[in-house]
Amino acid sequence: MNAHKMRLSDYAFNGVHEFLERVETARPVIERSRVVGPALPSFENVDAVIAELQPAEPVFCIEPSKLREAARRFSAFPGRALYAVKCNPHPLVLETLFNAGIADFDVASLEEVRLIDSLFGSAAGQFFNNPAKSRPAIRIASSTHGIRFYTADCEDEIEKILQEADTGSDLIIAVRLATKPADARYVLSTKFGAQPNEAVRLLKMIQQRGVKAGISFHVGSQCLSPVAFSAAIALAGKVADTAGVTLSVLNVGGGFPAPYPGDRVQGIESYFASIFHAKGGINLPAGCLLLCEPGRSLVAEAGTTIAQVVVRRGKSIYINDGVFGTLQELTHPKENRPVRLVRSHSRPAGVTAEFKVYGPTCDSNDVLGAPISLPGDVQEGDWIEFGMMGAYSLSMRTKFNGFHTDKLVMLGN
Ligand SMILES: Cc1ncc(COP(=O)(O)O)c(C=O)c1O
C-alpha cells in the first residue's frame, strides 16, 4: 500500500468532487521534469534519423511536443481527462502527458496499474475500467495500489469487486452502458456494455450495497460524430433517472478522433461542447464527477514509423514493418496515414501510383488494408515514413516470425 494514498474513509466529505480536490491537495509534489529510464536518442526530425542511422530495421519515433499540444487541448474538457494507457504505454509518453497535466490514468490490467504506480506513485490517479477483471487483479489493485474506482457491466463482476476490493464509502463502481452504433471506426459496445434495462438493475444493486455508483460508456474508437457523445449522455441520464440512483461519476469514455487523412474530423472543441450541453440536459447531482478517457486523440499525432522497402514486385512492395508490428491498425481499409517516401539515393521522381503494401512476415494477412500512393520510382532500400502512428502501434506489436520493431527514438524534445 502506497504510504501517500488517501482513502475516503479517512475523511468526512461532501461528495466525490470534494474528495478528489483533497486528493489533489494531498498529492506529493514530484519532480515534473523527471525522465524515467534511459532517455531515447533524440533527433530533429525524420530526415535526420534516416540520414544518421540509415536504418535497416524499422524505427518508431515519439515526438513529445505533439503530446504536450494534445494535453493542452484536453485541458478544455469540462471535467477530468484520464489517459487510456493501453493506447501507448511507453514511459516517455506517460511521463510527457503527466508533466503536461494529465495525471490520471484509465488502466486495463494489473501490469498497467504497476507501471503507473512505478512511474508516479500516489501522484497519479488510477481508474480500473476494464469490465472483466480477475479476482487477484482487483485484490492487488485495491490492497497494494489503493485503487477505488472500478467498472463493471454485469452482476457477477460487481459481486467480485465487492468481495475483492477493500469496501468503504470511498469505493465507486461505474456501470458500463452499451451505446447505440455511432459514426465510429471501431465499435466498443458489442463486447462490453449493459443494455439500458440491465444497467438500471445494476445501478440499483450497487446503491443498495452501500457503494457509490457511476455510469461509463465508450462511443467507439475514432468516433467522428459529436452527437454520438450527446446521445450517449442523454441515454445515461435516462438510465440514472429510471434507476433513481444519484450518480457519483459520469465517464464519457474515449473515442475522440485523430485527424487522419480522409476522416471528417471536427475540432476537439465540438466534441467537448456537445458533451457539455448534453450534460446540462440531464439530472446530474452537483458533486458528480465528469470524466473522459481518451487514448488515440492524445497520442496519435506523436508517433511515426519509419520502415524500409525490402523488395518491390511490380505494384507491390514488401517492407520491414507490418500489421504484426506497429502498423496493426492499417489492416482496416479505411485507415489512412500521411505517408512519405525517403529515397535511399537521389533519382528523378516517378509518377505517383498506388502500391499494395505487405509486411515482413510469411502470413498472408500481413498486408495493409488500403493501397498507398507513392512516387512510381520507389525501390528496395528506400524508406517510407508513416505519420500519425502514435496510437495502438507500439502497444500492439509482436515478435511474430522474429520481426520486432524495437528501435525507438525521440523527435525534438
Ligand atoms: C475502456 C476504454 N477507455 C478508453 C479507451 C481509449 O479509446 P480511444 O483510443 O478511442 O480514445 C478504450 C479503448 O479501447 C477503452 O477500451
Coordinates of N, CA and C in Angstrom, one line a residue, residues 284-373:
L284 N -27.9 15.7 -13.2 CA -26.7 15.2 -12.5 C -26.5 15.9 -11.2
P285 N -26.2 15.2 -10.1 CA -26.0 16.0 -8.9 C -24.8 16.8 -8.9
A286 N -24.8 17.9 -8.1 CA -23.7 18.9 -8.2 C -22.3 18.2 -8.0
G287 N -22.2 17.2 -7.2 CA -20.9 16.6 -6.9 C -20.5 15.5 -7.9
C288 N -21.3 15.3 -8.9 CA -21.0 14.2 -9.9 C -19.7 14.6 -10.7
L289 N -18.8 13.7 -10.8 CA -17.5 13.9 -11.5 C -17.7 13.5 -12.9
L290 N -17.3 14.5 -13.8 CA -17.4 14.1 -15.3 C -16.0 13.7 -15.7
L291 N -15.9 12.5 -16.2 CA -14.6 12.0 -16.7 C -14.6 11.7 -18.2
C292 N -13.4 11.8 -18.8 CA -13.3 11.2 -20.2 C -12.0 10.4 -20.1
E293 N -11.8 9.4 -21.0 CA -10.6 8.6 -21.0 C -10.1 8.4 -22.4
P294 N -9.5 9.5 -23.0 CA -9.0 9.4 -24.4 C -7.7 8.6 -24.4
G295 N -7.6 7.9 -25.5 CA -6.3 7.3 -25.8 C -5.8 8.0 -27.1
R296 N -6.4 7.6 -28.2 CA -6.0 8.0 -29.6 C -5.7 9.5 -29.7
S297 N -6.7 10.3 -29.3 CA -6.6 11.7 -29.6 C -5.5 12.4 -28.8
L298 N -5.0 11.7 -27.8 CA -3.8 12.3 -27.0 C -2.5 11.9 -27.7
V299 N -2.4 10.8 -28.3 CA -1.1 10.3 -28.7 C -0.9 10.0 -30.2
A300 N -2.0 10.0 -31.0 CA -1.9 9.6 -32.4 C -0.9 10.4 -33.2
E301 N -0.9 11.7 -33.0 CA 0.0 12.6 -33.8 C 1.4 12.6 -33.3
A302 N 1.7 11.9 -32.2 CA 3.0 11.9 -31.6 C 3.9 10.7 -32.0
G303 N 3.4 9.9 -32.9 CA 4.2 8.7 -33.3 C 4.4 8.6 -34.8
T304 N 5.6 8.2 -35.2 CA 5.9 8.0 -36.6 C 6.7 6.6 -36.8
T305 N 6.2 5.9 -37.8 CA 7.0 4.6 -38.1 C 7.8 4.9 -39.3
I306 N 9.1 4.5 -39.2 CA 10.0 4.6 -40.4 C 10.3 3.1 -40.8
A307 N 9.8 2.7 -42.0 CA 10.0 1.4 -42.5 C 10.8 1.4 -43.8
Q308 N 11.5 0.3 -44.1 CA 12.3 0.3 -45.3 C 11.8 -0.7 -46.3
V309 N 11.9 -0.4 -47.6 CA 11.4 -1.3 -48.6 C 12.4 -2.4 -48.8
V310 N 12.0 -3.7 -48.6 CA 12.9 -4.8 -48.7 C 12.8 -5.4 -50.2
V311 N 11.6 -5.4 -50.8 CA 11.5 -5.9 -52.1 C 10.4 -5.1 -52.8
R312 N 10.6 -4.8 -54.1 CA 9.5 -4.3 -54.9 C 9.2 -5.4 -56.0
R313 N 7.9 -5.7 -56.1 CA 7.5 -6.6 -57.2 C 6.3 -6.0 -57.9
G314 N 6.6 -5.3 -59.0 CA 5.6 -4.6 -59.8 C 4.9 -3.5 -58.9
K315 N 3.6 -3.6 -58.7 CA 2.9 -2.6 -57.9 C 2.8 -3.0 -56.4
S316 N 3.6 -4.0 -56.1 CA 3.6 -4.5 -54.7 C 4.9 -4.1 -54.0
I317 N 4.9 -3.7 -52.8 CA 6.1 -3.5 -52.1 C 6.1 -4.3 -50.8
Y318 N 7.2 -4.8 -50.4 CA 7.3 -5.6 -49.1 C 8.3 -4.8 -48.2
I319 N 7.7 -4.4 -47.1 CA 8.5 -3.5 -46.2 C 8.8 -4.2 -44.9
N320 N 9.7 -3.6 -44.0 CA 10.2 -4.4 -42.9 C 9.4 -4.1 -41.6
D321 N 8.2 -3.5 -41.7 CA 7.3 -3.4 -40.6 C 5.9 -3.7 -41.2
G322 N 5.0 -4.2 -40.4 CA 3.7 -4.6 -40.9 C 2.6 -4.7 -39.9
V323 N 1.6 -5.4 -40.2 CA 0.4 -5.5 -39.2 C 0.7 -6.3 -38.0
F324 N 1.8 -7.0 -38.0 CA 2.1 -7.7 -36.7 C 3.2 -6.8 -36.0
G325 N 3.5 -5.7 -36.6 CA 4.4 -4.8 -35.9 C 3.6 -3.5 -35.5
T326 N 4.1 -2.3 -35.9 CA 3.5 -1.1 -35.4 C 2.3 -0.7 -36.3
L327 N 2.1 -1.4 -37.5 CA 1.1 -0.9 -38.4 C -0.2 -1.7 -38.3
Q328 N -0.4 -2.3 -37.2 CA -1.6 -3.2 -37.0 C -2.9 -2.5 -37.4
E329 N -3.1 -1.2 -37.0 CA -4.4 -0.6 -37.4 C -4.6 -0.4 -38.9
L330 N -3.5 -0.5 -39.6 CA -3.7 -0.2 -41.1 C -4.2 -1.4 -41.8
T331 N -4.6 -2.5 -41.1 CA -5.3 -3.6 -41.8 C -6.7 -3.1 -42.2
H332 N -7.2 -2.1 -41.5 CA -8.6 -1.6 -41.8 C -8.5 -0.8 -43.1
P333 N -9.4 -1.1 -44.0 CA -9.3 -0.5 -45.4 C -9.6 1.0 -45.3
K334 N -10.2 1.5 -44.2 CA -10.5 3.0 -44.1 C -9.4 3.7 -43.4
E335 N -8.4 3.0 -42.9 CA -7.3 3.7 -42.2 C -6.3 4.3 -43.2
N336 N -6.1 5.6 -43.1 CA -5.1 6.3 -43.9 C -4.2 7.1 -43.0
R337 N -2.9 7.1 -43.4 CA -2.0 7.9 -42.6 C -1.2 8.8 -43.6
P338 N -0.7 9.9 -43.2 CA 0.2 10.6 -44.1 C 1.5 9.8 -44.4
V339 N 1.8 9.6 -45.6 CA 2.9 8.7 -46.0 C 3.9 9.5 -46.9
R340 N 5.2 9.3 -46.6 CA 6.2 10.0 -47.4 C 7.3 9.0 -47.8
L341 N 7.8 9.1 -49.0 CA 8.9 8.3 -49.5 C 10.2 9.1 -49.2
V342 N 11.2 8.4 -48.6 CA 12.5 9.0 -48.5 C 13.5 8.1 -49.3
R343 N 14.0 8.6 -50.4 CA 14.8 7.8 -51.3 C 16.2 7.5 -50.7
S344 N 16.7 6.3 -51.0 CA 18.0 5.9 -50.4 C 19.1 6.5 -51.2
H345 N 18.8 6.9 -52.5 CA 19.7 7.7 -53.2 C 18.9 8.6 -54.2
S346 N 19.5 9.7 -54.6 CA 18.7 10.6 -55.4 C 18.5 10.1 -56.8
R347 N 17.3 10.4 -57.3 CA 17.0 10.0 -58.7 C 15.7 10.7 -59.1
P348 N 15.4 10.8 -60.4 CA 14.1 11.5 -60.7 C 12.9 10.8 -60.2
A349 N 12.0 11.6 -59.7 CA 10.8 11.0 -59.1 C 9.9 10.5 -60.2
G350 N 9.3 9.3 -60.0 CA 8.3 8.7 -60.9 C 6.9 9.2 -60.7
V351 N 6.0 9.0 -61.6 CA 4.7 9.4 -61.5 C 4.0 8.7 -60.3
T352 N 3.2 9.4 -59.5 CA 2.6 8.7 -58.3 C 1.7 7.6 -58.7
A353 N 1.8 6.5 -58.0 CA 0.9 5.3 -58.3 C 0.5 4.6 -57.0
E354 N -0.5 3.8 -57.1 CA -0.9 3.1 -55.9 C -0.2 1.8 -55.7
F355 N 0.3 1.5 -54.5 CA 1.0 0.3 -54.2 C 0.3 -0.5 -53.2
K356 N 0.3 -1.8 -53.4 CA -0.1 -2.7 -52.3 C 1.1 -2.9 -51.4
V357 N 0.8 -2.9 -50.1 CA 2.0 -2.9 -49.1 C 1.9 -4.1 -48.2
Y358 N 2.9 -4.9 -48.3 CA 3.0 -6.1 -47.4 C 4.0 -5.9 -46.3
G359 N 3.8 -6.6 -45.2 CA 4.7 -6.6 -44.1 C 5.7 -7.7 -44.2
P360 N 6.6 -7.8 -43.3 CA 7.8 -8.8 -43.5 C 7.5 -10.2 -43.2
T361 N 6.4 -10.6 -42.5 CA 6.2 -12.0 -42.1 C 5.7 -12.8 -43.3
C362 N 5.6 -14.1 -43.0 CA 5.1 -15.0 -44.1 C 3.6 -15.2 -44.1
D363 N 2.9 -14.5 -43.2 CA 1.5 -14.6 -43.1 C 0.8 -13.7 -44.2
S364 N -0.1 -14.3 -44.9 CA -0.8 -13.6 -46.0 C -1.6 -12.4 -45.4
N365 N -2.0 -12.4 -44.1 CA -2.7 -11.3 -43.6 C -1.8 -10.1 -43.3
D366 N -0.6 -10.3 -43.5 CA 0.4 -9.2 -43.2 C 0.4 -8.2 -44.4
V367 N -0.7 -7.5 -44.5 CA -0.9 -6.6 -45.7 C -1.7 -5.5 -45.3
L368 N -1.4 -4.3 -45.8 CA -2.2 -3.1 -45.4 C -3.6 -3.2 -46.1
G369 N -4.6 -2.7 -45.4 CA -6.0 -2.8 -45.9 C -6.3 -2.0 -47.1
A370 N -5.5 -0.9 -47.3 CA -5.7 0.0 -48.4 C -4.4 0.2 -49.1
P371 N -4.4 0.4 -50.4 CA -3.1 0.7 -51.1 C -2.6 2.0 -50.7
I372 N -1.3 2.3 -50.8 CA -0.9 3.6 -50.5 C -0.3 4.3 -51.8
S373 N -0.4 5.6 -51.9 CA 0.1 6.3 -53.0 C 1.6 6.7 -52.8

